mmCIF file of C-alpha atoms in Angstrom:
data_model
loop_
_atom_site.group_PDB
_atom_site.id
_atom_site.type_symbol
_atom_site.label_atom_id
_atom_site.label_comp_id
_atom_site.label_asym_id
_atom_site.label_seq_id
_atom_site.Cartn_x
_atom_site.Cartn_y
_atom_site.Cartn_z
ATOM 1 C CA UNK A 1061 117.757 -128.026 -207.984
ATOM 2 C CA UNK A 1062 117.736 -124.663 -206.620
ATOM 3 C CA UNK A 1063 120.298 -122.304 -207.970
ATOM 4 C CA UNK A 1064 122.546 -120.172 -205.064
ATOM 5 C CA UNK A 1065 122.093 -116.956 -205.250
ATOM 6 C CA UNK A 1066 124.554 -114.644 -205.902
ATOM 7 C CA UNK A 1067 125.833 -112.543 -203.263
ATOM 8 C CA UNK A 1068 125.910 -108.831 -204.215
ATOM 9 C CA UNK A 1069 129.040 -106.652 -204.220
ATOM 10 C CA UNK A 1070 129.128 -102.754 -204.444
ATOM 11 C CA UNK A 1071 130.883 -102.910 -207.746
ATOM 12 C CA UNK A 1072 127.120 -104.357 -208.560
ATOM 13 C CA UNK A 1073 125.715 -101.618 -206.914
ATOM 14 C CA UNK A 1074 128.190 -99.653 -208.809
ATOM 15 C CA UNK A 1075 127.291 -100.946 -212.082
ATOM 16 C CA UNK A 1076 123.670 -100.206 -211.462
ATOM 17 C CA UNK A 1077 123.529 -96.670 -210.613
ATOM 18 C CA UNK A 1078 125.935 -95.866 -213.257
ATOM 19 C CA UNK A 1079 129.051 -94.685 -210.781
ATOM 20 C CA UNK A 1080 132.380 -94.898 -209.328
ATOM 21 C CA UNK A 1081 133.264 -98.254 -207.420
ATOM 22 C CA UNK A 1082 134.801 -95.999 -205.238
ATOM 23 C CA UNK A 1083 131.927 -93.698 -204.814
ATOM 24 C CA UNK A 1084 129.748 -96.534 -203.687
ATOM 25 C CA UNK A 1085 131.909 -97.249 -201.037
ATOM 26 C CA UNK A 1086 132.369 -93.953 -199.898
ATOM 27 C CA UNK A 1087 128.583 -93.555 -199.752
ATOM 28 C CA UNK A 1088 128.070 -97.078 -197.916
ATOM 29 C CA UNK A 1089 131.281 -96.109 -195.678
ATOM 30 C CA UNK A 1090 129.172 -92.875 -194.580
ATOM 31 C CA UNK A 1091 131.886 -90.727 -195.959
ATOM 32 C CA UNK A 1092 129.829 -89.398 -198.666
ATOM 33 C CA UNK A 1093 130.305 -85.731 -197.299
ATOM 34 C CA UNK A 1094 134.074 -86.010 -196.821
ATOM 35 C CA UNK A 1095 135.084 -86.658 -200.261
ATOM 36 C CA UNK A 1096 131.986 -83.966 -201.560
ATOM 37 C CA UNK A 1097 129.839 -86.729 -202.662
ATOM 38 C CA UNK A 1098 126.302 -85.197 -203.525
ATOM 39 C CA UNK A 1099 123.231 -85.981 -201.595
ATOM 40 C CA UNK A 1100 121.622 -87.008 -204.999
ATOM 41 C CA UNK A 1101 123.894 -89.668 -205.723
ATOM 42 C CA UNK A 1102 124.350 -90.693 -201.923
ATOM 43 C CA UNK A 1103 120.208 -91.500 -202.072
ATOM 44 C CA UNK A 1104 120.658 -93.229 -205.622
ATOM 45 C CA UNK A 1105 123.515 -95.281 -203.927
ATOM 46 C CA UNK A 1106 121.690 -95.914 -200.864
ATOM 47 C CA UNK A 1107 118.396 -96.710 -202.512
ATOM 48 C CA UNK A 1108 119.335 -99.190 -205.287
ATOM 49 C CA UNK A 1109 121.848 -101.294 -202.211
ATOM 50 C CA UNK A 1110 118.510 -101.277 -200.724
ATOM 51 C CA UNK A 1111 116.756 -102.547 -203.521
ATOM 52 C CA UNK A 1112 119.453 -105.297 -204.636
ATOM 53 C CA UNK A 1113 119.291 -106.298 -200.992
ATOM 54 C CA UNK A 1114 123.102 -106.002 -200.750
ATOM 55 C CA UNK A 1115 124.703 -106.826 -197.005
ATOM 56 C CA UNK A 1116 127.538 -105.007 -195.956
ATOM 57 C CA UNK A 1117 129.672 -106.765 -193.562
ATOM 58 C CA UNK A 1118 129.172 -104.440 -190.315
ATOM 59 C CA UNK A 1119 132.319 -106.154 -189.000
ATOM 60 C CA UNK A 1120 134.973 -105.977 -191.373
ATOM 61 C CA UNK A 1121 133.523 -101.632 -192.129
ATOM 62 C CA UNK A 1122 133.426 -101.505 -188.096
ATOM 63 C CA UNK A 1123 137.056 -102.538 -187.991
ATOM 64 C CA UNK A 1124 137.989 -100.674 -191.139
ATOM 65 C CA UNK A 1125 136.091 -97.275 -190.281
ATOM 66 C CA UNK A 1126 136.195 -97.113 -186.430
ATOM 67 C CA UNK A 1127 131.941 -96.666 -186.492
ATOM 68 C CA UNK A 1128 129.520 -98.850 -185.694
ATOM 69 C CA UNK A 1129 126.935 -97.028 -188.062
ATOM 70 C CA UNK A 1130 124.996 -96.897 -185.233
ATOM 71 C CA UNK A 1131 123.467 -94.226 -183.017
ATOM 72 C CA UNK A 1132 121.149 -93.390 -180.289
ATOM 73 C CA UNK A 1133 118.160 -91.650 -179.150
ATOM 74 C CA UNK A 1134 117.188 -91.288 -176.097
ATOM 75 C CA UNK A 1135 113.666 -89.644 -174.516
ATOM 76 C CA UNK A 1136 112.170 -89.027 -171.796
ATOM 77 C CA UNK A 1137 108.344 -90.454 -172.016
ATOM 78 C CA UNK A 1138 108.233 -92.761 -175.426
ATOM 79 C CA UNK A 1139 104.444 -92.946 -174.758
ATOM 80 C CA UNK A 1140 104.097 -88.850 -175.095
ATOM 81 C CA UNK A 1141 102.812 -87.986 -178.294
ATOM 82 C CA UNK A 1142 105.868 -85.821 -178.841
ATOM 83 C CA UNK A 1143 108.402 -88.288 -178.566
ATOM 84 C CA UNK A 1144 106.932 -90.989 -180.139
ATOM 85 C CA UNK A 1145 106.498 -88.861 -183.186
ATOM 86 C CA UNK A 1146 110.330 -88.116 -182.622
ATOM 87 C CA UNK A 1147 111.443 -91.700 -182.580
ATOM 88 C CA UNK A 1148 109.619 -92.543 -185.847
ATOM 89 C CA UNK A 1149 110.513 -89.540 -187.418
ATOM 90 C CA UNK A 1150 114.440 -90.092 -186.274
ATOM 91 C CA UNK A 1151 114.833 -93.331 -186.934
ATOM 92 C CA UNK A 1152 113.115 -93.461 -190.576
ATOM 93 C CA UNK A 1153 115.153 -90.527 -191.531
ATOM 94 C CA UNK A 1154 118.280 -91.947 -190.218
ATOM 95 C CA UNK A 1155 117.345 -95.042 -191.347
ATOM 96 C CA UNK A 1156 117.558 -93.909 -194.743
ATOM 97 C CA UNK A 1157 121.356 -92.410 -194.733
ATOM 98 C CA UNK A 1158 122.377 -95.923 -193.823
ATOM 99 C CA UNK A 1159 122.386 -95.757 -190.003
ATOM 100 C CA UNK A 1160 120.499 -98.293 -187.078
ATOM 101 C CA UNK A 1161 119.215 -96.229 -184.424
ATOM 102 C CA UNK A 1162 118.630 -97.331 -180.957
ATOM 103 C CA UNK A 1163 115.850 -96.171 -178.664
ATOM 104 C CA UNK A 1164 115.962 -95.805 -175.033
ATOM 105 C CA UNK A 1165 113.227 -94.451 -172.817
ATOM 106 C CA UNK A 1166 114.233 -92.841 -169.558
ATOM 107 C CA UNK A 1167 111.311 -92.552 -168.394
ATOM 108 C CA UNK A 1168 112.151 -89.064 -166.865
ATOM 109 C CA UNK A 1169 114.183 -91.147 -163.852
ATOM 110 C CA UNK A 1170 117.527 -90.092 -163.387
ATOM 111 C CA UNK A 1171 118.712 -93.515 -161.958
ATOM 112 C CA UNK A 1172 118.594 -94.700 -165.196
ATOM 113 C CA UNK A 1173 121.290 -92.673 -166.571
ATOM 114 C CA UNK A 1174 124.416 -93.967 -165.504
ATOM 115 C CA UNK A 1175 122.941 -97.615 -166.957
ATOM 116 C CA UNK A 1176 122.039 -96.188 -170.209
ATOM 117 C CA UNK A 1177 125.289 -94.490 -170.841
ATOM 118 C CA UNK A 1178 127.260 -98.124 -170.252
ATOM 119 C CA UNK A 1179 124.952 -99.782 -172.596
ATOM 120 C CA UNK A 1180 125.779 -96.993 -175.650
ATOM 121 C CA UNK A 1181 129.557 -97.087 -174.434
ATOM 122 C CA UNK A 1182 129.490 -100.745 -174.582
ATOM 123 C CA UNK A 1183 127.741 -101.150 -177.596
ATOM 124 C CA UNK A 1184 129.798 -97.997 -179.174
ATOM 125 C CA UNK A 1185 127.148 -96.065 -180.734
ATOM 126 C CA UNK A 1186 129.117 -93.979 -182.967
ATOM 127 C CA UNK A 1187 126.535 -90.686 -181.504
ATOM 128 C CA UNK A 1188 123.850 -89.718 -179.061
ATOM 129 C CA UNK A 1189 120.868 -87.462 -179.751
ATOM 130 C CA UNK A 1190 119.489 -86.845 -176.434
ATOM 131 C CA UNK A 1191 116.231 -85.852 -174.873
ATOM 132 C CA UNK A 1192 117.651 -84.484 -171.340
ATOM 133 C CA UNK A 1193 115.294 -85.660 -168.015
ATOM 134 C CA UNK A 1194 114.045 -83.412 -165.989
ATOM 135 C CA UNK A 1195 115.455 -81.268 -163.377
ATOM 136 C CA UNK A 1196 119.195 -83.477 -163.108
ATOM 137 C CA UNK A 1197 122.321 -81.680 -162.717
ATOM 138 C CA UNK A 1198 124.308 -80.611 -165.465
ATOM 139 C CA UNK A 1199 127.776 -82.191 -164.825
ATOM 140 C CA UNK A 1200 125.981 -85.152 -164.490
ATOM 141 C CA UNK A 1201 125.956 -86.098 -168.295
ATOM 142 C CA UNK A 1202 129.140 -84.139 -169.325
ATOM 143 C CA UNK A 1203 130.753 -86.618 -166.612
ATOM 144 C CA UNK A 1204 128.901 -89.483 -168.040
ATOM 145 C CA UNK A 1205 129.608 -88.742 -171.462
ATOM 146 C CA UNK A 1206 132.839 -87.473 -171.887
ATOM 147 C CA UNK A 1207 133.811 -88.868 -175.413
ATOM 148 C CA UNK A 1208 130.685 -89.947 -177.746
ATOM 149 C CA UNK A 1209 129.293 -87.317 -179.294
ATOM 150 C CA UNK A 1210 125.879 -86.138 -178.614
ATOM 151 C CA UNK A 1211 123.217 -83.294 -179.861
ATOM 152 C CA UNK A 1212 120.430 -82.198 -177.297
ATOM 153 C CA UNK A 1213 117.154 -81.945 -178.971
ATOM 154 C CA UNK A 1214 113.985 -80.236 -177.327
ATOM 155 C CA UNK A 1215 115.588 -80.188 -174.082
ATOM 156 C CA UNK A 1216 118.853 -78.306 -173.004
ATOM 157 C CA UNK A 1217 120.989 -76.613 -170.710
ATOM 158 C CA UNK A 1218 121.855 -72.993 -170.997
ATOM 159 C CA UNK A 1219 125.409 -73.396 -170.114
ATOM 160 C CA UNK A 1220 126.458 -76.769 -171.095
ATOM 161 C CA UNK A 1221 128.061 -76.591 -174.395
ATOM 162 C CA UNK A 1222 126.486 -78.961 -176.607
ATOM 163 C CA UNK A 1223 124.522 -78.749 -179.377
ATOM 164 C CA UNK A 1224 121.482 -78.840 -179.861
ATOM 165 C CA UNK A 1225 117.873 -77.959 -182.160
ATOM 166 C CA UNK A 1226 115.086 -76.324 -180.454
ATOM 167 C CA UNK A 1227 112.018 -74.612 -181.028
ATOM 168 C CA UNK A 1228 111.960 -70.939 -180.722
ATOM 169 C CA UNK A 1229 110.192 -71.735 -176.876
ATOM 170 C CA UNK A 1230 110.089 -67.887 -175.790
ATOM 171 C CA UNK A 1231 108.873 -66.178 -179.102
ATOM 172 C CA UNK A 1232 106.291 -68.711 -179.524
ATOM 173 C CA UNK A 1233 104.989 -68.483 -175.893
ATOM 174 C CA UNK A 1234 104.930 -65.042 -176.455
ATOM 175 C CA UNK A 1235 102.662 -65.176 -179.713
ATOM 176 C CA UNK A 1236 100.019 -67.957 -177.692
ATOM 177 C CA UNK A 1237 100.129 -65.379 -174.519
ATOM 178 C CA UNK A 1238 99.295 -62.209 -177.429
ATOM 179 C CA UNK A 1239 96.256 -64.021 -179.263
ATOM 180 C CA UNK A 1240 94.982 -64.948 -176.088
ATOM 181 C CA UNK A 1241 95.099 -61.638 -175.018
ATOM 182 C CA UNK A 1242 93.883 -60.675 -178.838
ATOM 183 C CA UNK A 1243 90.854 -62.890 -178.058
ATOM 184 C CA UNK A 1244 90.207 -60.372 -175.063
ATOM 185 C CA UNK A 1245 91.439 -63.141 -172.097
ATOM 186 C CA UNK A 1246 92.449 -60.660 -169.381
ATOM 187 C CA UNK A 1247 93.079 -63.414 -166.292
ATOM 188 C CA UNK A 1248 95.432 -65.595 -168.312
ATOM 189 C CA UNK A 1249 96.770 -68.986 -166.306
ATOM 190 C CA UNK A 1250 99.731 -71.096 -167.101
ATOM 191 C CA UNK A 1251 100.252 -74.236 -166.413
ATOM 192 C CA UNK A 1252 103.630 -75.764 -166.901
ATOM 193 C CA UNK A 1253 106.245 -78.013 -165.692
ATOM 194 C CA UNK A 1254 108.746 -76.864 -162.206
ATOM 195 C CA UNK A 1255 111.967 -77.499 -164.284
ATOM 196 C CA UNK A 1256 115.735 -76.117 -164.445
ATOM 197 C CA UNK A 1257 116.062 -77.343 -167.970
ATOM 198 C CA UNK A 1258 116.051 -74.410 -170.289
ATOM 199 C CA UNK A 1259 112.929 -74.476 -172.621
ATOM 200 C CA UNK A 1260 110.464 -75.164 -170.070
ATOM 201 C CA UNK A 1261 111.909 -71.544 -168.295
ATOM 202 C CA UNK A 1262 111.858 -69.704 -171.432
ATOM 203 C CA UNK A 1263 108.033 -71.313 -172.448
ATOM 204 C CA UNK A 1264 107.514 -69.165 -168.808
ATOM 205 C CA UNK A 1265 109.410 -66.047 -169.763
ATOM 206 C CA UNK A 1266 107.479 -65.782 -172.562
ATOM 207 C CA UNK A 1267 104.275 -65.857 -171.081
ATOM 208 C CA UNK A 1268 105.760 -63.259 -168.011
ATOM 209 C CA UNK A 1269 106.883 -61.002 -170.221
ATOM 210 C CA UNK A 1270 103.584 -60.446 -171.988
ATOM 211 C CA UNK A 1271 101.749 -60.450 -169.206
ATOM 212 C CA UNK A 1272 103.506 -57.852 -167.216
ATOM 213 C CA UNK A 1273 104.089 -55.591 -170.184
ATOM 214 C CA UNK A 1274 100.029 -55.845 -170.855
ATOM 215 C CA UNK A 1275 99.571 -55.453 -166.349
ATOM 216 C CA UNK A 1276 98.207 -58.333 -166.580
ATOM 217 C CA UNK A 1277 100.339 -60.737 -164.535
ATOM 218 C CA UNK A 1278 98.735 -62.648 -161.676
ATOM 219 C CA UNK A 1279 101.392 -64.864 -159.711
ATOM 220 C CA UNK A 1280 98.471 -66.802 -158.182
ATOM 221 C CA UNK A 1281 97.484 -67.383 -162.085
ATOM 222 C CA UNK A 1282 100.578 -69.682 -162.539
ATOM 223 C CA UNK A 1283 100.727 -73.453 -161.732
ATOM 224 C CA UNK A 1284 104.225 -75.484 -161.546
ATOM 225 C CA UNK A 1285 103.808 -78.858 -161.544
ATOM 226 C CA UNK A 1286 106.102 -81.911 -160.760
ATOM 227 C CA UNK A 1287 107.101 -84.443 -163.690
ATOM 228 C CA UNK A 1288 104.797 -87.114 -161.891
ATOM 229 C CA UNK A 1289 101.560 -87.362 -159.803
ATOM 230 C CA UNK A 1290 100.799 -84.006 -160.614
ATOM 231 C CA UNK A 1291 96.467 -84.717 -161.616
ATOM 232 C CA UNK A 1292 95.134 -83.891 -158.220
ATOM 233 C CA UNK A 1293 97.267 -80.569 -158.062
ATOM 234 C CA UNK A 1294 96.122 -79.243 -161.418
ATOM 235 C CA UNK A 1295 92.545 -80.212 -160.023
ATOM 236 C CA UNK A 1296 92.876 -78.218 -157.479
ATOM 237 C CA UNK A 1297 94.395 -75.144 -159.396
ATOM 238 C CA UNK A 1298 91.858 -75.102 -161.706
ATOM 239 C CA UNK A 1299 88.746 -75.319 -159.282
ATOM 240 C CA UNK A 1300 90.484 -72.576 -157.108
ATOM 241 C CA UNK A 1301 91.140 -70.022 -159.918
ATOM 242 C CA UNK A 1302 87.689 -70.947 -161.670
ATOM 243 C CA UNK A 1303 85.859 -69.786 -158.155
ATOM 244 C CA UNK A 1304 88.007 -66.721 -157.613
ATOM 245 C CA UNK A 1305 85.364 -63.411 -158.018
ATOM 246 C CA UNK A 1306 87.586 -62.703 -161.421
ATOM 247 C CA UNK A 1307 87.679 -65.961 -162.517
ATOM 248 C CA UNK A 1308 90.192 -66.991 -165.078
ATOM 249 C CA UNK A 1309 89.183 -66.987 -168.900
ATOM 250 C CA UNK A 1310 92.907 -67.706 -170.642
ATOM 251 C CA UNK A 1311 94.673 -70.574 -170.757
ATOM 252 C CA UNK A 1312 97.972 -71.692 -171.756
ATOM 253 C CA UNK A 1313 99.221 -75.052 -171.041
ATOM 254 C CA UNK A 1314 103.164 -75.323 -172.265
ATOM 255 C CA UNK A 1315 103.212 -79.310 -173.370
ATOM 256 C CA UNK A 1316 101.198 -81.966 -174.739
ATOM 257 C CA UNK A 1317 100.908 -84.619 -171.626
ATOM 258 C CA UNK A 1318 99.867 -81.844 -169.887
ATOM 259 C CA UNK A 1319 97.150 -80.744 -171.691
ATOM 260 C CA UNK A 1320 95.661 -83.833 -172.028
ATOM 261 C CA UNK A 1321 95.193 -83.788 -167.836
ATOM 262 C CA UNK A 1322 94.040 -80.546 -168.189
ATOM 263 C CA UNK A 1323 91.320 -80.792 -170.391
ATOM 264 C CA UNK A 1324 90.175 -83.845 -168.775
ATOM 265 C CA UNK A 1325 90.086 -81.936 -165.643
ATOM 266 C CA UNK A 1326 87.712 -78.784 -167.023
ATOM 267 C CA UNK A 1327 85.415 -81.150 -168.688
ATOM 268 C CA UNK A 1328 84.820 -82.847 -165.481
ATOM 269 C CA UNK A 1329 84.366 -79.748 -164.152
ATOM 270 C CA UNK A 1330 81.555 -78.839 -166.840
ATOM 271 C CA UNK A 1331 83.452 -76.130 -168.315
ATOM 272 C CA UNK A 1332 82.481 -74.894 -171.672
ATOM 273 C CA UNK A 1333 85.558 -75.276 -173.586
ATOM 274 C CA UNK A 1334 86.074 -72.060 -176.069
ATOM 275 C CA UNK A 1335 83.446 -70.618 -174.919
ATOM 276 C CA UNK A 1336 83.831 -70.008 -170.931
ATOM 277 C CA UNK A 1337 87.617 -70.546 -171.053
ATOM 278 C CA UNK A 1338 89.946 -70.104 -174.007
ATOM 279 C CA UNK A 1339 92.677 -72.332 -174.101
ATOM 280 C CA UNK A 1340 95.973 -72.585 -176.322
ATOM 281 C CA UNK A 1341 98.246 -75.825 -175.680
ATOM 282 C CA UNK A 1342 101.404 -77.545 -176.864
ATOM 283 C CA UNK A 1343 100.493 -80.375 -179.912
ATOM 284 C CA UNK A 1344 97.558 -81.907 -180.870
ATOM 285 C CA UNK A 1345 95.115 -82.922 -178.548
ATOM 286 C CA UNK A 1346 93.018 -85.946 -180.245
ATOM 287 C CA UNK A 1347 90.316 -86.031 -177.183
ATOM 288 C CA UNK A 1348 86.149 -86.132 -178.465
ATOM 289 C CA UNK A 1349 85.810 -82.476 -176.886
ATOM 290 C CA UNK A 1350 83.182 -81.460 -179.593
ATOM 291 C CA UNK A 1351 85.619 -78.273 -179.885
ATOM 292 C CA UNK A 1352 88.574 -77.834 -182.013
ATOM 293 C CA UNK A 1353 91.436 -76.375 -179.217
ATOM 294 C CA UNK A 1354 94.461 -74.390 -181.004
ATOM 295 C CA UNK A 1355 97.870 -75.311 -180.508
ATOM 296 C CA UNK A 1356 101.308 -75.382 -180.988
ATOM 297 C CA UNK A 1357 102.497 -77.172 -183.585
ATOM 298 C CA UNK A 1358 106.533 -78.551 -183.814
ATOM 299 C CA UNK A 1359 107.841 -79.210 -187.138
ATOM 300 C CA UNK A 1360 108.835 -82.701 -185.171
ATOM 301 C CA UNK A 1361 110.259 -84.354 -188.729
ATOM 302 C CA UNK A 1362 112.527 -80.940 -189.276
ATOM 303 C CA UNK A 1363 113.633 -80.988 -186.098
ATOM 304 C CA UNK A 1364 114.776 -85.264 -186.333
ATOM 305 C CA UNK A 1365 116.235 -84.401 -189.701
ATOM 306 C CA UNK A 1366 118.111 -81.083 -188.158
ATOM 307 C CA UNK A 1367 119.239 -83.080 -185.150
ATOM 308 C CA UNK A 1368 120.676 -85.989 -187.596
ATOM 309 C CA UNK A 1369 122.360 -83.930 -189.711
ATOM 310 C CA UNK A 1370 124.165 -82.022 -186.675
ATOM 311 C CA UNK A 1371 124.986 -85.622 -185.641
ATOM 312 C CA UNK A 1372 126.748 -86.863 -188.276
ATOM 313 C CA UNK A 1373 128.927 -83.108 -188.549
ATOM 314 C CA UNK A 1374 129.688 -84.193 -184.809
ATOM 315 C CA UNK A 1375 130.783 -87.463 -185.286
ATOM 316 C CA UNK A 1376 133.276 -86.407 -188.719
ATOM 317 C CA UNK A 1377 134.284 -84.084 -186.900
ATOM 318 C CA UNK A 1378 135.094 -86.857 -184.143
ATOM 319 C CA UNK A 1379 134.870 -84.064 -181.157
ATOM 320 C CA UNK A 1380 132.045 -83.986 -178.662
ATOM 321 C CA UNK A 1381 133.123 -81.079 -177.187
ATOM 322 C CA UNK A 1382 133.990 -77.398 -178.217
ATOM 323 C CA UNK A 1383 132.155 -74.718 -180.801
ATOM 324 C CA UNK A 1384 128.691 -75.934 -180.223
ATOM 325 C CA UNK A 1385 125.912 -75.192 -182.694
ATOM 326 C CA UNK A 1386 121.807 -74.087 -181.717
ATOM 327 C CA UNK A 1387 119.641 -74.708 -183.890
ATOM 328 C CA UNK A 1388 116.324 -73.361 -183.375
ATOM 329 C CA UNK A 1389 113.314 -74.294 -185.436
ATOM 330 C CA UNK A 1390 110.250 -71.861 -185.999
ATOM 331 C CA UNK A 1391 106.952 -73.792 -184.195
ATOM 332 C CA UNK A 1392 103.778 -72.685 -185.213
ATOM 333 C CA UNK A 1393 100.219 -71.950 -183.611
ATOM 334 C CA UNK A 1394 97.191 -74.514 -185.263
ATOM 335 C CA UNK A 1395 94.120 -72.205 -184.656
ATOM 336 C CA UNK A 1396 90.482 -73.302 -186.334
ATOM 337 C CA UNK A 1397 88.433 -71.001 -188.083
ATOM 338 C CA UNK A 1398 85.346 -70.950 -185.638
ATOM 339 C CA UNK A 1399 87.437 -70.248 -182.822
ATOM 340 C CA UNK A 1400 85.691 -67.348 -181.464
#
């Protein structure tokens, strides 16, 4: 006859890390930092519930906390290499303090929005971390989302107070634009994204600013580009600024999906990567180029772990709105030794 197994109870959980029953509740409650609990024994606590499989009873802690222990993330492309990196990294890291994170892709359309707020509202996520889409208006999410609270990350608007973690966007667009420049590049293109949220301008700026302090900003050099069905224009910038009599011998290319179209589009083209054209882009591009391409690198896990912990200061402090905190994270530029 097979015996029933016993259903664990925190004092269990208690018993086996060697604390408090109260502490264990605390920890489980997700009001560790509230009564000063340390993050050593909130791991120890988390770990060993894990281990003893213990179930807490979502219902009776919803009703007895007011939180779901639940919160969103929402991006804009889940099949960019960026985000999907963010979604693992966000929801293994808030995994581990106890939380169940949903995922919603937008998809960069903005009809989506007012859906995707009603689902969190109705399933009363206790917080948002959001990946803004591109080029909406900013009352439309403050209207939206008056009362959960919510971090930006990556994306943001200048004036909309809400927090948010960031890369340093302009000082590392200025450092890609200088070793370009280093590397002796004097027509130096750009192609980004046309956007009015905040990083994507200051990626721009950064790139302006050296330029024009070196006199070497072209305006005809510079290629904006829609969110979608963008390929043929790119094509067609490239091919008319590779022709010119001083063609173009820099590159900079401010994001990941972007880059990918790009190089795609010179190879086709038979340009000699690193050699005819140096180019500098956002992330890793994994394409068989025979050529190792620098780029920027974002501390992606930092930034999940940065936005999580912002999170949870949001929702204890149980305000959305008011004395918003930045957050900006140092990227980095991945360069290979036989770069020329």
């Amino acid at each position: 006859m097979r015996r029933k197994q016993t259903k664990v109870s925190m004092q269990d959980v208690a018993d086996a890390v060697g604390v408090s029953l109260s502490t264990v509740s605390f920890v489980l409650n997700g009001q560790e930092k509230k009564f000063r609990i340390s993050a050593d024994i909130s791991k120890q606590v988390w770990e060993m519930a894990k281990k003893m499989n213990y179930q807490v009873n979502e219902i009776a802690r919803s009703l007895r906390t007011g939180l779901t222990r639940t919160v969103a993330l929402i991006v804009a492309d889940i099949s960019d290499q960026f985000y999907s990196g963010l979604a693992f990294h966000f929801q293994e890291y808030a995994e581990s303090k106890g939380y169940t994170v949903i995922v919603i892709n937008t998809g960069e359309k903005q009809e989506r929005v007012n859906s995707v707020f009603n689902i969190l509202k109705n399933r009363k996520v206790d917080g948002i971390l959001m990946v803004p889409i591109a080029n909406i208006a900013e009352g439309v999410i403050e209207r939206l989302n008056p009362d959960i609270p919510m971090v930006f990350v990556d994306r943001y608007f200048d004036k909309m107070e809400t927090s948010r973690v960031i890369i340093n966007n302009y000082e590392i667009s200025k450092m890609v634009t200088q070793l370009l420049i280093g590397k002796g590049c004097k027509r130096i293109a750009l192609i980004t994204y046309r956007d009015s949220l905040q990083h994507m301008q200051d990626r721009k700026k950064g790139y302006t600013d050296v330029l024009s302090k070196n006199g070497l900003l072209d305006d005809k050099m510079i290629c904006e580009v829609g969110y979608t069905d963008y390929k043929n224009t790119i094509s067609d910038f490239l091919k008319r600024i590779w022709n010119l009599p001083a063609p173009v011998d820099g590159l900079f290319i401010t994001t990941g999906g972007l880059s990918s179209v790009v190089i795609r589009c010179l190879v086709k083209m038979g340009v000699k990567l690193q050699s005819d054209i140096q180019i500098i882009g956002f992330d890793r591009m994994d394409m068989a180029v025979n050529v190792s391409i620098p780029y920027v690198r974002q501390p992606v896990k930092e930034i999940c772990e940065n936005a999580f912990d912002l999170l949870m200061s949001r929702i204890d402090s149980g305000n959305n709105a008011g004395n918003p905190v930045e957050s900006a994270i140092p990227a980095s530029i991945v360069t290979d030794a036989d770069w020329p």
